[in-house]
Short mmCIF file of C-alpha atoms and ligand atoms in Angstrom, two decimals:
data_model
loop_
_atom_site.label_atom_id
_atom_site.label_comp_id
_atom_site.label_asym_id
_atom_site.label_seq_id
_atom_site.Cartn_x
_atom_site.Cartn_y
_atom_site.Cartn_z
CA UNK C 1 12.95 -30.53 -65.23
CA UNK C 2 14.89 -33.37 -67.35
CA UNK C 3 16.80 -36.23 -65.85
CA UNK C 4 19.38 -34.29 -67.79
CA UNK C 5 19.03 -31.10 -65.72
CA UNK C 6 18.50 -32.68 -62.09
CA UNK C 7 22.13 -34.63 -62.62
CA UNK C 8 23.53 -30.99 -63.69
CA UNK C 9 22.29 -29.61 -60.75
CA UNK C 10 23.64 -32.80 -58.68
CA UNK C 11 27.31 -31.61 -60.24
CA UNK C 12 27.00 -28.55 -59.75
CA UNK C 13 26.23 -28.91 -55.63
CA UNK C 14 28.82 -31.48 -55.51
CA UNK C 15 31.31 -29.15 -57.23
CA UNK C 16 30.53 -26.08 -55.32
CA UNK C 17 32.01 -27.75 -52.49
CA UNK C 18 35.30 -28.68 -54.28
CA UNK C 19 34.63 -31.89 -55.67
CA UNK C 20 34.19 -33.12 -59.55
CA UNK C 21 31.48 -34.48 -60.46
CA UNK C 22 30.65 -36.16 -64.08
CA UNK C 23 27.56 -38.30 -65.87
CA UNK C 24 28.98 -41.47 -67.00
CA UNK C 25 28.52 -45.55 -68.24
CA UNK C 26 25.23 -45.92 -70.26
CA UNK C 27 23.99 -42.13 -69.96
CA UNK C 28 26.91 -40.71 -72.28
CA UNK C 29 26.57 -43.58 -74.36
CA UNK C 30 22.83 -43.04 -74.93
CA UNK C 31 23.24 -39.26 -75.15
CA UNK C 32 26.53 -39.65 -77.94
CA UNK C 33 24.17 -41.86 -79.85
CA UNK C 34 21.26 -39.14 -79.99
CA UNK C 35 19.06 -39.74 -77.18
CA UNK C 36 18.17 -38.60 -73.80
CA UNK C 37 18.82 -40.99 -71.27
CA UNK C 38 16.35 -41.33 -68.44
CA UNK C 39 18.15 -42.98 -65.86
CA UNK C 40 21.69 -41.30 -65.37
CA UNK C 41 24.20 -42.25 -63.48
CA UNK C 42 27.24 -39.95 -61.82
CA UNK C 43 31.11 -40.59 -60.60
CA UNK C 44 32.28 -38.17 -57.89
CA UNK C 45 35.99 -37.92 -56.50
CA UNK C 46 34.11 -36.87 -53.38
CA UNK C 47 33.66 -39.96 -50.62
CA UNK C 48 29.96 -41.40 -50.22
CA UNK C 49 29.85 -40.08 -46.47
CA UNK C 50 30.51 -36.24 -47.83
CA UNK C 51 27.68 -37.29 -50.89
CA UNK C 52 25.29 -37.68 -47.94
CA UNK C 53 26.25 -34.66 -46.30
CA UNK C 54 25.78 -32.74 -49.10
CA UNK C 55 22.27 -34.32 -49.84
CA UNK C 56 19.57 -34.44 -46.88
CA UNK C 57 17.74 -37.33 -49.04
CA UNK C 58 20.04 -39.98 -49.77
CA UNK C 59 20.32 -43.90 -49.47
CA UNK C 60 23.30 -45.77 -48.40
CA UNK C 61 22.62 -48.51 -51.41
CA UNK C 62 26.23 -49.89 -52.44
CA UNK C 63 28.06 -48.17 -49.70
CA UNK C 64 30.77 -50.75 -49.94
CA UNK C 65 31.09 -50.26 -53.56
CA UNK C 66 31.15 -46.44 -52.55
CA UNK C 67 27.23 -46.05 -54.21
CA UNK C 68 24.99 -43.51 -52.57
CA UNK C 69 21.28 -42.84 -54.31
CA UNK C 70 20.29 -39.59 -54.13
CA UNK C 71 17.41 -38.34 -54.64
CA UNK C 72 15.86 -35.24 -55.71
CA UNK C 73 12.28 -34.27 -56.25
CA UNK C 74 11.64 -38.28 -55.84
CA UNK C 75 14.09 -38.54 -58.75
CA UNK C 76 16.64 -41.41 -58.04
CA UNK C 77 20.06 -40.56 -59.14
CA UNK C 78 23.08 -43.13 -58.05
CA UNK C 79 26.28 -41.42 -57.37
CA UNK C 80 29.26 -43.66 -57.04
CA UNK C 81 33.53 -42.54 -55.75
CA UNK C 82 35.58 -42.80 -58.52
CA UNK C 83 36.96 -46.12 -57.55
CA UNK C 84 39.45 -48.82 -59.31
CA UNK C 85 39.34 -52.65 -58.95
CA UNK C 86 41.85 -54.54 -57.47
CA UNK C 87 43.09 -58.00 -58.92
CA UNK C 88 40.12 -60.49 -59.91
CA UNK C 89 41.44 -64.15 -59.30
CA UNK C 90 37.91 -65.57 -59.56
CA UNK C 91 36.90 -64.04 -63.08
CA UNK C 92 33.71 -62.45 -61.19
CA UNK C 93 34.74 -59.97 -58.59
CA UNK C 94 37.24 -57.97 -57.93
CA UNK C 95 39.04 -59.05 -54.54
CA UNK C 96 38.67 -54.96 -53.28
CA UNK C 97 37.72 -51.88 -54.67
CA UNK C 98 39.54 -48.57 -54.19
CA UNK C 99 37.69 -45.34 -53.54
CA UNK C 100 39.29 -42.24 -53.80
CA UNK C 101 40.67 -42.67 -57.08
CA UNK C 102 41.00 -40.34 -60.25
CA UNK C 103 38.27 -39.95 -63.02
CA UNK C 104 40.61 -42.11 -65.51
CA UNK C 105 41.09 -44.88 -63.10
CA UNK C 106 37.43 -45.02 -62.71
CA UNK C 107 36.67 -45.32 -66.47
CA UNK C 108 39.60 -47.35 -67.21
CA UNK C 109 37.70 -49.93 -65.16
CA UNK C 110 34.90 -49.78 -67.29
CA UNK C 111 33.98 -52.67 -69.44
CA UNK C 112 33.62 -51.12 -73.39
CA UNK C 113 34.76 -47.99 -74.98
CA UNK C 114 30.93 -46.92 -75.36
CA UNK C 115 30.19 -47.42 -71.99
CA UNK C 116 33.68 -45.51 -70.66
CA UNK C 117 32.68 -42.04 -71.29
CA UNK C 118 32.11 -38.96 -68.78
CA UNK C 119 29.80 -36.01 -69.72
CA UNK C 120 30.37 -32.63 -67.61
CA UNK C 121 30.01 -28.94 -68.63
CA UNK C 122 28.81 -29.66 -72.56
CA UNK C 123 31.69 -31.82 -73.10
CA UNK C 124 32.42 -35.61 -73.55
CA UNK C 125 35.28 -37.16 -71.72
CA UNK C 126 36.40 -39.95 -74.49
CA UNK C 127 39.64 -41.59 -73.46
CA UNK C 128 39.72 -44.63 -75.38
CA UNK C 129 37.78 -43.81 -78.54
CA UNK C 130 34.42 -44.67 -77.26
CA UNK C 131 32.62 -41.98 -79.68
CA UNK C 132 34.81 -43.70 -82.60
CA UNK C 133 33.11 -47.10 -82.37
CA UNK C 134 30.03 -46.02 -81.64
CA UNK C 135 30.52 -44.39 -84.91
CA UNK C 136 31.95 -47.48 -86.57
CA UNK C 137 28.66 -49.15 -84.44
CA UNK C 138 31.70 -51.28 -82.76
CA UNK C 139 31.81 -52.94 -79.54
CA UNK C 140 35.22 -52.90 -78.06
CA UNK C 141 36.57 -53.47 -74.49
CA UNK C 142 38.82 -50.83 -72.68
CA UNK C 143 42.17 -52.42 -73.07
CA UNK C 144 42.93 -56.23 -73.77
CA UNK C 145 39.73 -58.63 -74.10
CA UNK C 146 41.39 -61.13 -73.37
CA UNK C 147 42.36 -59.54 -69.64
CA UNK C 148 38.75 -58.27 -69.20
CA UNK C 149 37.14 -61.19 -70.11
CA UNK C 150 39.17 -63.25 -67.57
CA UNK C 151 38.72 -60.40 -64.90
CA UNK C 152 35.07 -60.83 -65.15
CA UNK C 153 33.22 -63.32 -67.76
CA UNK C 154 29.79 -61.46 -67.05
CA UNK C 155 31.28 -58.78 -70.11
CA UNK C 156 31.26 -62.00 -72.86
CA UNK C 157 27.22 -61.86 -71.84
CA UNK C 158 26.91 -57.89 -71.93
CA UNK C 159 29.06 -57.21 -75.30
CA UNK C 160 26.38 -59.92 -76.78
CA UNK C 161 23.52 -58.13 -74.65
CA UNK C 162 24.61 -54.41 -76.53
CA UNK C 163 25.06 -56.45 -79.90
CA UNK C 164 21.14 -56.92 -79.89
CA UNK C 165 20.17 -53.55 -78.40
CA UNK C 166 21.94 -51.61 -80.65
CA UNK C 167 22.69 -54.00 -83.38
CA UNK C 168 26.51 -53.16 -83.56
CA UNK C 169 29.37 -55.59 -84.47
CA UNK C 170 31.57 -57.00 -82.13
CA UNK C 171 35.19 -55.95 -82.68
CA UNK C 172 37.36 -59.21 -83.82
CA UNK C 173 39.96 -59.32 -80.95
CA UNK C 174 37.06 -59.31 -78.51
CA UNK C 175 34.90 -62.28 -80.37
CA UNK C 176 38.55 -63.99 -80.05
CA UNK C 177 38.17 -63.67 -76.28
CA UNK C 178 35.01 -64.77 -76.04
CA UNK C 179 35.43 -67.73 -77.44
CA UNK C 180 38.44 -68.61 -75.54
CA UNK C 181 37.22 -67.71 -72.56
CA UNK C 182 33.46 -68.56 -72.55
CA UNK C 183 33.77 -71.41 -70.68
CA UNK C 184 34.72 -69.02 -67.40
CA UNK C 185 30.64 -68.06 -67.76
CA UNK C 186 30.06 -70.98 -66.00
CA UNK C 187 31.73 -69.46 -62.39
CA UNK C 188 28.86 -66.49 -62.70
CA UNK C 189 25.77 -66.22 -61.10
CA UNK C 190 23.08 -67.54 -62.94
CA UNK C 191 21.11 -64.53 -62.04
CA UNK C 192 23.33 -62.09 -63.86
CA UNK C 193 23.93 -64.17 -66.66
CA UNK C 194 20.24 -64.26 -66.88
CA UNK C 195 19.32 -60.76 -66.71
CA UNK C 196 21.74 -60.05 -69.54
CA UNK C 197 20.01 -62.55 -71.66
CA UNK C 198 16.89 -61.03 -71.18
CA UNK C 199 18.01 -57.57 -72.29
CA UNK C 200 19.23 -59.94 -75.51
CA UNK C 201 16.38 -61.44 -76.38
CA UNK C 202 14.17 -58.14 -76.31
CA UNK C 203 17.09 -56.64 -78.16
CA UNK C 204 15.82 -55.49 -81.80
CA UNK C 205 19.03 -57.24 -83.00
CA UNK C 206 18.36 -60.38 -81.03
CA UNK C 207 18.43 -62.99 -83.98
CA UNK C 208 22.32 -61.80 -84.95
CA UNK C 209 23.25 -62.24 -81.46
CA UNK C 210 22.31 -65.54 -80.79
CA UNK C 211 23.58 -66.50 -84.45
CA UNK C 212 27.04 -64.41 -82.76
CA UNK C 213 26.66 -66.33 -79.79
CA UNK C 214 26.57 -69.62 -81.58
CA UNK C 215 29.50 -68.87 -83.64
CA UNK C 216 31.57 -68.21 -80.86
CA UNK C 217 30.55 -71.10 -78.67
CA UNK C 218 29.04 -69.00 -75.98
CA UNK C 219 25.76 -71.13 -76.11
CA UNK C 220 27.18 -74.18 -74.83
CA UNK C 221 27.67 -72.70 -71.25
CA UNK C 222 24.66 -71.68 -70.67
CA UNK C 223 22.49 -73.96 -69.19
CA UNK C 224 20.26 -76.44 -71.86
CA UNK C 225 21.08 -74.16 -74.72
CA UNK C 226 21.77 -76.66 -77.52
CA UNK C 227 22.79 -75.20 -80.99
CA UNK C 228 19.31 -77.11 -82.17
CA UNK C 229 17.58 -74.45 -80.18
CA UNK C 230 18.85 -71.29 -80.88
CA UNK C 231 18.35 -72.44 -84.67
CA UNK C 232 14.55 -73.11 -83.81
CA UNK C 233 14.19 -69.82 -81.90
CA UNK C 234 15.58 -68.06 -84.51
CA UNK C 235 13.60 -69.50 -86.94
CA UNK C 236 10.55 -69.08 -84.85
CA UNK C 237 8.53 -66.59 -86.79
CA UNK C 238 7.30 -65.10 -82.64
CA UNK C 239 9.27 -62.37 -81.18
CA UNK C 240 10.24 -61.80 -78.04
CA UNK C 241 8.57 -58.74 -76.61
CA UNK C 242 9.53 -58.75 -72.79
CA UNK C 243 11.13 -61.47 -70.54
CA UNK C 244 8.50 -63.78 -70.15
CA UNK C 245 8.13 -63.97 -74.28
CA UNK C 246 11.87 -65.01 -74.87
CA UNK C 247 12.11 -67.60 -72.76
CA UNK C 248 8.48 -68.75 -73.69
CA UNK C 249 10.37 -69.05 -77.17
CA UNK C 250 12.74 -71.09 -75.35
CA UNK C 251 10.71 -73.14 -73.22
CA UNK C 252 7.94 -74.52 -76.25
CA UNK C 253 11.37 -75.15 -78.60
CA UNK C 254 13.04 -77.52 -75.89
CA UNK C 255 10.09 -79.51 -75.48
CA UNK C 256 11.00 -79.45 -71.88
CA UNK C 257 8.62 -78.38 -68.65
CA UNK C 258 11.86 -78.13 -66.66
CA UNK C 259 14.15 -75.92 -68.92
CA UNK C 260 13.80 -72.79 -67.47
CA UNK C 261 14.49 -74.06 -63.92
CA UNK C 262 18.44 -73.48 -63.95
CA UNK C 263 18.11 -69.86 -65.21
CA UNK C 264 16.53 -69.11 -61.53
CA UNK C 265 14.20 -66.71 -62.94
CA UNK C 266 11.02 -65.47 -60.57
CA UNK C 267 8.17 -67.58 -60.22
CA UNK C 268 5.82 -64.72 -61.49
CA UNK C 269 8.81 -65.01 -65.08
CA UNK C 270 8.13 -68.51 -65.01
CA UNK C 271 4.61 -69.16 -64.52
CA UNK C 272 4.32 -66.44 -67.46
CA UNK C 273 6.67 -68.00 -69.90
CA UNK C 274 4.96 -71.12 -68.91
CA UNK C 275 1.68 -69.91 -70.17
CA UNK C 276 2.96 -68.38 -73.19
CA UNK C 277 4.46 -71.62 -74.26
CA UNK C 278 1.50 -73.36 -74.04
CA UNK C 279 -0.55 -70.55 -75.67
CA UNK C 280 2.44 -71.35 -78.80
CA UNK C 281 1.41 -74.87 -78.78
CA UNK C 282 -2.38 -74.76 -78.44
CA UNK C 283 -3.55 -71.39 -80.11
CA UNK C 284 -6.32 -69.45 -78.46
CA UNK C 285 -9.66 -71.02 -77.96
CA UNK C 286 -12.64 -69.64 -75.41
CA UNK C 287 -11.22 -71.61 -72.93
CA UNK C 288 -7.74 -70.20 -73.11
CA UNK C 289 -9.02 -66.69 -73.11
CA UNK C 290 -11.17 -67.22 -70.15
CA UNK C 291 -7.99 -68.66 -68.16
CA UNK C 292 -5.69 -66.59 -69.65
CA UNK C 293 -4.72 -63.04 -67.80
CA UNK C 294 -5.49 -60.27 -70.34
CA UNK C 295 -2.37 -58.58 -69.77
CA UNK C 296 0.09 -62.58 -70.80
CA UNK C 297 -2.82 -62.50 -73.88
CA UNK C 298 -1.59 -59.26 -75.05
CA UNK C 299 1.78 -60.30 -74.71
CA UNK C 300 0.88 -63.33 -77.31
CA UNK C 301 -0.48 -61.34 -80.08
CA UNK C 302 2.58 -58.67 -79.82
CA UNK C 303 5.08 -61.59 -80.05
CA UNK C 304 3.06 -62.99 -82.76
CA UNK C 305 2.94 -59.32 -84.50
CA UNK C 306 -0.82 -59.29 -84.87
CA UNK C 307 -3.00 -56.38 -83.41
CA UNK C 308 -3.83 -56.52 -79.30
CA UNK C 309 -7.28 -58.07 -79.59
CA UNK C 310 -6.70 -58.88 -75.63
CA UNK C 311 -9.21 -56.59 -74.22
CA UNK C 312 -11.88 -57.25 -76.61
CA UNK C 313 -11.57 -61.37 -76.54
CA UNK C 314 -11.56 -61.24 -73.04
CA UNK C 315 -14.92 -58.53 -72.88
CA UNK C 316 -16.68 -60.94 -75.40
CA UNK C 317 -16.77 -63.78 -73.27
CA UNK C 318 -20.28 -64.32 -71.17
CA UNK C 319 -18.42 -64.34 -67.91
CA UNK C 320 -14.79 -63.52 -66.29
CA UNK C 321 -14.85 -65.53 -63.26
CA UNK C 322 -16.06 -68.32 -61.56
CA UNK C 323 -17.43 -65.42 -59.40
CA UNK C 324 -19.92 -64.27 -62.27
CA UNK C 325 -21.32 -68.13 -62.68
CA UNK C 326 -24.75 -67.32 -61.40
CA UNK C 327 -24.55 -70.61 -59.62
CA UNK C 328 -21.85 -71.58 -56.72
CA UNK C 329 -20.79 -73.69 -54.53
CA UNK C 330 -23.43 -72.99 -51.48
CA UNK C 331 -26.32 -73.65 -54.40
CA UNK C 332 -24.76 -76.89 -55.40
CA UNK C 333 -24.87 -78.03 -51.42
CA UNK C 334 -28.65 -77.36 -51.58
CA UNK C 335 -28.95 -79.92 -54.06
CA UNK C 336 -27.18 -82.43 -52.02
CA UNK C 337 -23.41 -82.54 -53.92
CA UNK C 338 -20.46 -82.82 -51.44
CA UNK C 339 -16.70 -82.43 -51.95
CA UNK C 340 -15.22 -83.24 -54.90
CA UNK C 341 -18.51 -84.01 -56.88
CA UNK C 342 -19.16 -80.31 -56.74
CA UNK C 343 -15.97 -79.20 -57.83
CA UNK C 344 -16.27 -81.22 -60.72
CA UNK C 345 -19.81 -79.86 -61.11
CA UNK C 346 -18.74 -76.40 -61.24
CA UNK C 347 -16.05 -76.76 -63.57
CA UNK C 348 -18.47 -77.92 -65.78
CA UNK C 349 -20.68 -75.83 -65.56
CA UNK C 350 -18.28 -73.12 -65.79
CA UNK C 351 -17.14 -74.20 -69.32
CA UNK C 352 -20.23 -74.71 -70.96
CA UNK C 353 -21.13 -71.16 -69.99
CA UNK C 354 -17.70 -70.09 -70.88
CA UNK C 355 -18.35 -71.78 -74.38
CA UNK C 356 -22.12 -70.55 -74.68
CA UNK C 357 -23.22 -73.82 -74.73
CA UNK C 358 -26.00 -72.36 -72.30
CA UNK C 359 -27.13 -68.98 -70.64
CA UNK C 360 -25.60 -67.76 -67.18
CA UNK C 361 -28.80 -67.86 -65.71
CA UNK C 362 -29.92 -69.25 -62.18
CA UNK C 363 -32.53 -70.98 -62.91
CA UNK C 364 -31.30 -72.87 -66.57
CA UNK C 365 -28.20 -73.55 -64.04
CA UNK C 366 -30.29 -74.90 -61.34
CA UNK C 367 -32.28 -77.29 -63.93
CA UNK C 368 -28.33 -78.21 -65.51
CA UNK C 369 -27.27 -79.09 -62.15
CA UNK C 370 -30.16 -80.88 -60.87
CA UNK C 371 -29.65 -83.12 -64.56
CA UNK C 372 -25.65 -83.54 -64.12
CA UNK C 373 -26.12 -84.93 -60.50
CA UNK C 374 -28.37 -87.78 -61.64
CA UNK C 375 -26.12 -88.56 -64.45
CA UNK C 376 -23.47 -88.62 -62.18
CA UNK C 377 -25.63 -90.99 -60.17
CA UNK C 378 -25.63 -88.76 -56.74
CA UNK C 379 -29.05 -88.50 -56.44
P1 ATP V 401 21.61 -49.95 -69.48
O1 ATP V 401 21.16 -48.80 -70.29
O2 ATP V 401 21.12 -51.24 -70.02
O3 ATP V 401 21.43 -49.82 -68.00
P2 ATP V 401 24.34 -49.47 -68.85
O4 ATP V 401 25.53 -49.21 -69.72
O5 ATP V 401 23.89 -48.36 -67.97
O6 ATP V 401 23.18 -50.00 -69.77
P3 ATP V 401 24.65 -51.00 -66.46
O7 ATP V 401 24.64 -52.47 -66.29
O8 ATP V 401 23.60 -50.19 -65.83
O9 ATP V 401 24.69 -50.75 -68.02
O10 ATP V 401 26.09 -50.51 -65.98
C1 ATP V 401 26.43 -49.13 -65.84
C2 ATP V 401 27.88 -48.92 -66.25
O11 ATP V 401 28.75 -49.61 -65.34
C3 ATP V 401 28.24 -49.43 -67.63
O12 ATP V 401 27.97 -48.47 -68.63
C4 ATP V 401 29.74 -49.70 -67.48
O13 ATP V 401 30.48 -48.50 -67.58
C5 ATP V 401 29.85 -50.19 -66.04
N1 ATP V 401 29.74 -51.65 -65.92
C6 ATP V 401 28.62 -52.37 -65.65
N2 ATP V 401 28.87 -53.68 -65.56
C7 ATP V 401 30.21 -53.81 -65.76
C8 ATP V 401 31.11 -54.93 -65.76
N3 ATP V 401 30.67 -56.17 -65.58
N4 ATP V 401 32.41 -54.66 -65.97
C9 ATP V 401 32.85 -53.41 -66.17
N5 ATP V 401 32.07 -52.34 -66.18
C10 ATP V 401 30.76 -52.52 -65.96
MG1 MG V 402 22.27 -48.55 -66.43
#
């Protein structure tokens, strides 16, 4: 069965016990625009309590936000209570939600006309002319920018976000409100900010966002994002291909080890991008291959557009470890190294077999390390 088909049957058990039931947000949008959506999301008039009655596998997750997973056939679905937002007077969240609300109030909270859509029985729900601009490839809020924007600031981020991913136009009112109102990015989470950036920069239209994002000011409140830099990362020739790639683009252009810090991106992100914008500055040698994780090396040559040669750089070199060095640290104790003079030993060692500057073999390692231990005067 499809995604598709599990949230029909979701409706359907939801509306034979008198409730309505409908796909909506990103779902509808993907399916308007041609393609079928794998993770689907649903808006019930029915309360999340009577959701979990009517489903013997399902997960409190947003409860307060009225969001109950459900799952079928270990097939996640999240199914949400119509709900509307009350007033927002910190342009992030609403002060209280309201369950129990119609399916119009529900999508008139909604932040563009794409994403504002319902899908039940065959038929699109289109209120506020969300198959229109997807036609015109337009991104336009429901109701006045200006308003949504100073609800929640987070939708100056997304509207750039859906620029890139779909490379439409943003509609001129809304670029108005963005650039009045970017500043009020600076009261959001980093975190959320930051996950919409990502989606950017992987975004096949990423270059005409930031250029959009630029033009509008946005740039300057985000954290360390100088106009300098988005013209060098968009004149970087790399692409980003996941996460860790765009803000390795970011990191190698600002020339600055602690750039990335504000973002508050995982260590695992960082340490990656870290990597990758060293890999931009140095190239690939042996060395770099050897201490390089296959999976960050084939990351490199798809941001670079060349073929993956990861696998087969990394299978060509005499050794993958330290554990393969047919020589270690219990050996180097025989001869009579201690502490630190064997690290350094091994490291050495290491490298020249890593550069084939001689054979991984005991006994030629034996004979190196008896020779580097006199040199190093130890015995
Ligand atoms: P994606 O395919 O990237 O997940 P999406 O449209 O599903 O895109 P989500 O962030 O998953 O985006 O949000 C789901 C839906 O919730 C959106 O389509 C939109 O209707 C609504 N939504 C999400 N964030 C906001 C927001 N900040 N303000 C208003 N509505 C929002
Ligand atoms: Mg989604």
């Amino acid at each position: 069965m499809t995604e598709w088909e599990y949230a029909k049957q979701i409706i359907e058990t939801i509306e034979r016990h008198g409730g309505e039931a409908y796909i909506v947000g990103g779902a509808v949008r993907d399916y308007v625009l041609g393609s079928l959506p794998d993770d689907i999301d649903l808006a019930t008039s029915l309360f999340p309590e009577d959701v979990m009655a009517l489903f013997p596998k399902s997960v409190p997750t947003g409860i307060e936000h009225g969001t109950v997973t459900v799952i079928i056939d270990h097939h996640p679905f999240e199914v949400t209570t119509f709900r509307s937002e009350g007033a927002y007077s910190d342009s992030r969240r609403p002060d209280h939600v309201a369950l129990g609300v119609s399916l119009e109030e529900d999508l008139l909270r909604r932040d563009f006309t794409m994403n504002a859509m319902a899908f039940h029985d065959g038929q699109v729900v289109d209120l506020f002319g969300g198959q229109h601009d997807l036609e015109e490839r337009i991104i336009r809020t429901v109701g006045s920018p200006f308003e949504r924007f100073g609800e929640d600031a987070l939708r100056i981020m997304r509207a750039l976000r859906f620029m890139s991913q779909l490379d439409f136009t943003l509609h001129e009112e809304l670029r108005d409100a963005a650039s009045v109102l970017g500043h009020k990015l600076e009261q959001i989470a980093m975190e959320r900010i930051a996950i919409e950036f990502e989606k950017l920069l992987v975004g096949p239209a990423y270059k005409r966002a930031l250029n959009e994002m630029v033009a509008l000011g946005i740039h300057r409140h985000l954290p360390g994002v100088t106009t300098d830099l988005m013209n060098r990362v968009q004149e970087d020739e790399r692409t980003p291909v996941n996460a860790a790639s765009g803000w390795a683009l970011f990191l190698y252009h600002s020339n600055d080890e602690s750039w990335l810090l504000p973002w508050k991106r995982s260590n695992a992100i960082k340490r990656e991008a870290r990597t990758l914008a060293k890999l931009c500055e140095t190239g690939l040698d042996e060395m770099t291959i050897y201490q390089t994780e296959e999976t960050t090396l084939s990351t490199y040559f798809r941001m670079n557009g060349e073929r993956d040669r990861s696998r087969e750089l990394k299978q060509s070199l005499p050794i993958q470890s330290r554990k393969e060095l047919q020589f270690d640290g219990r050996d180097a104790l025989e001869l009579g190294a201690k502490g630190e003079v064997i690290k350094h030993m091994l490291a050495d060692l290491e490298r020249r077999v890593v550069l084939q500057e001689m054979p991984n073999h005991e006994t030629v390692l034996k004979e190196e390390a008896k020779r580097w231990l006199q040199r190093a005067g130890v015995s």
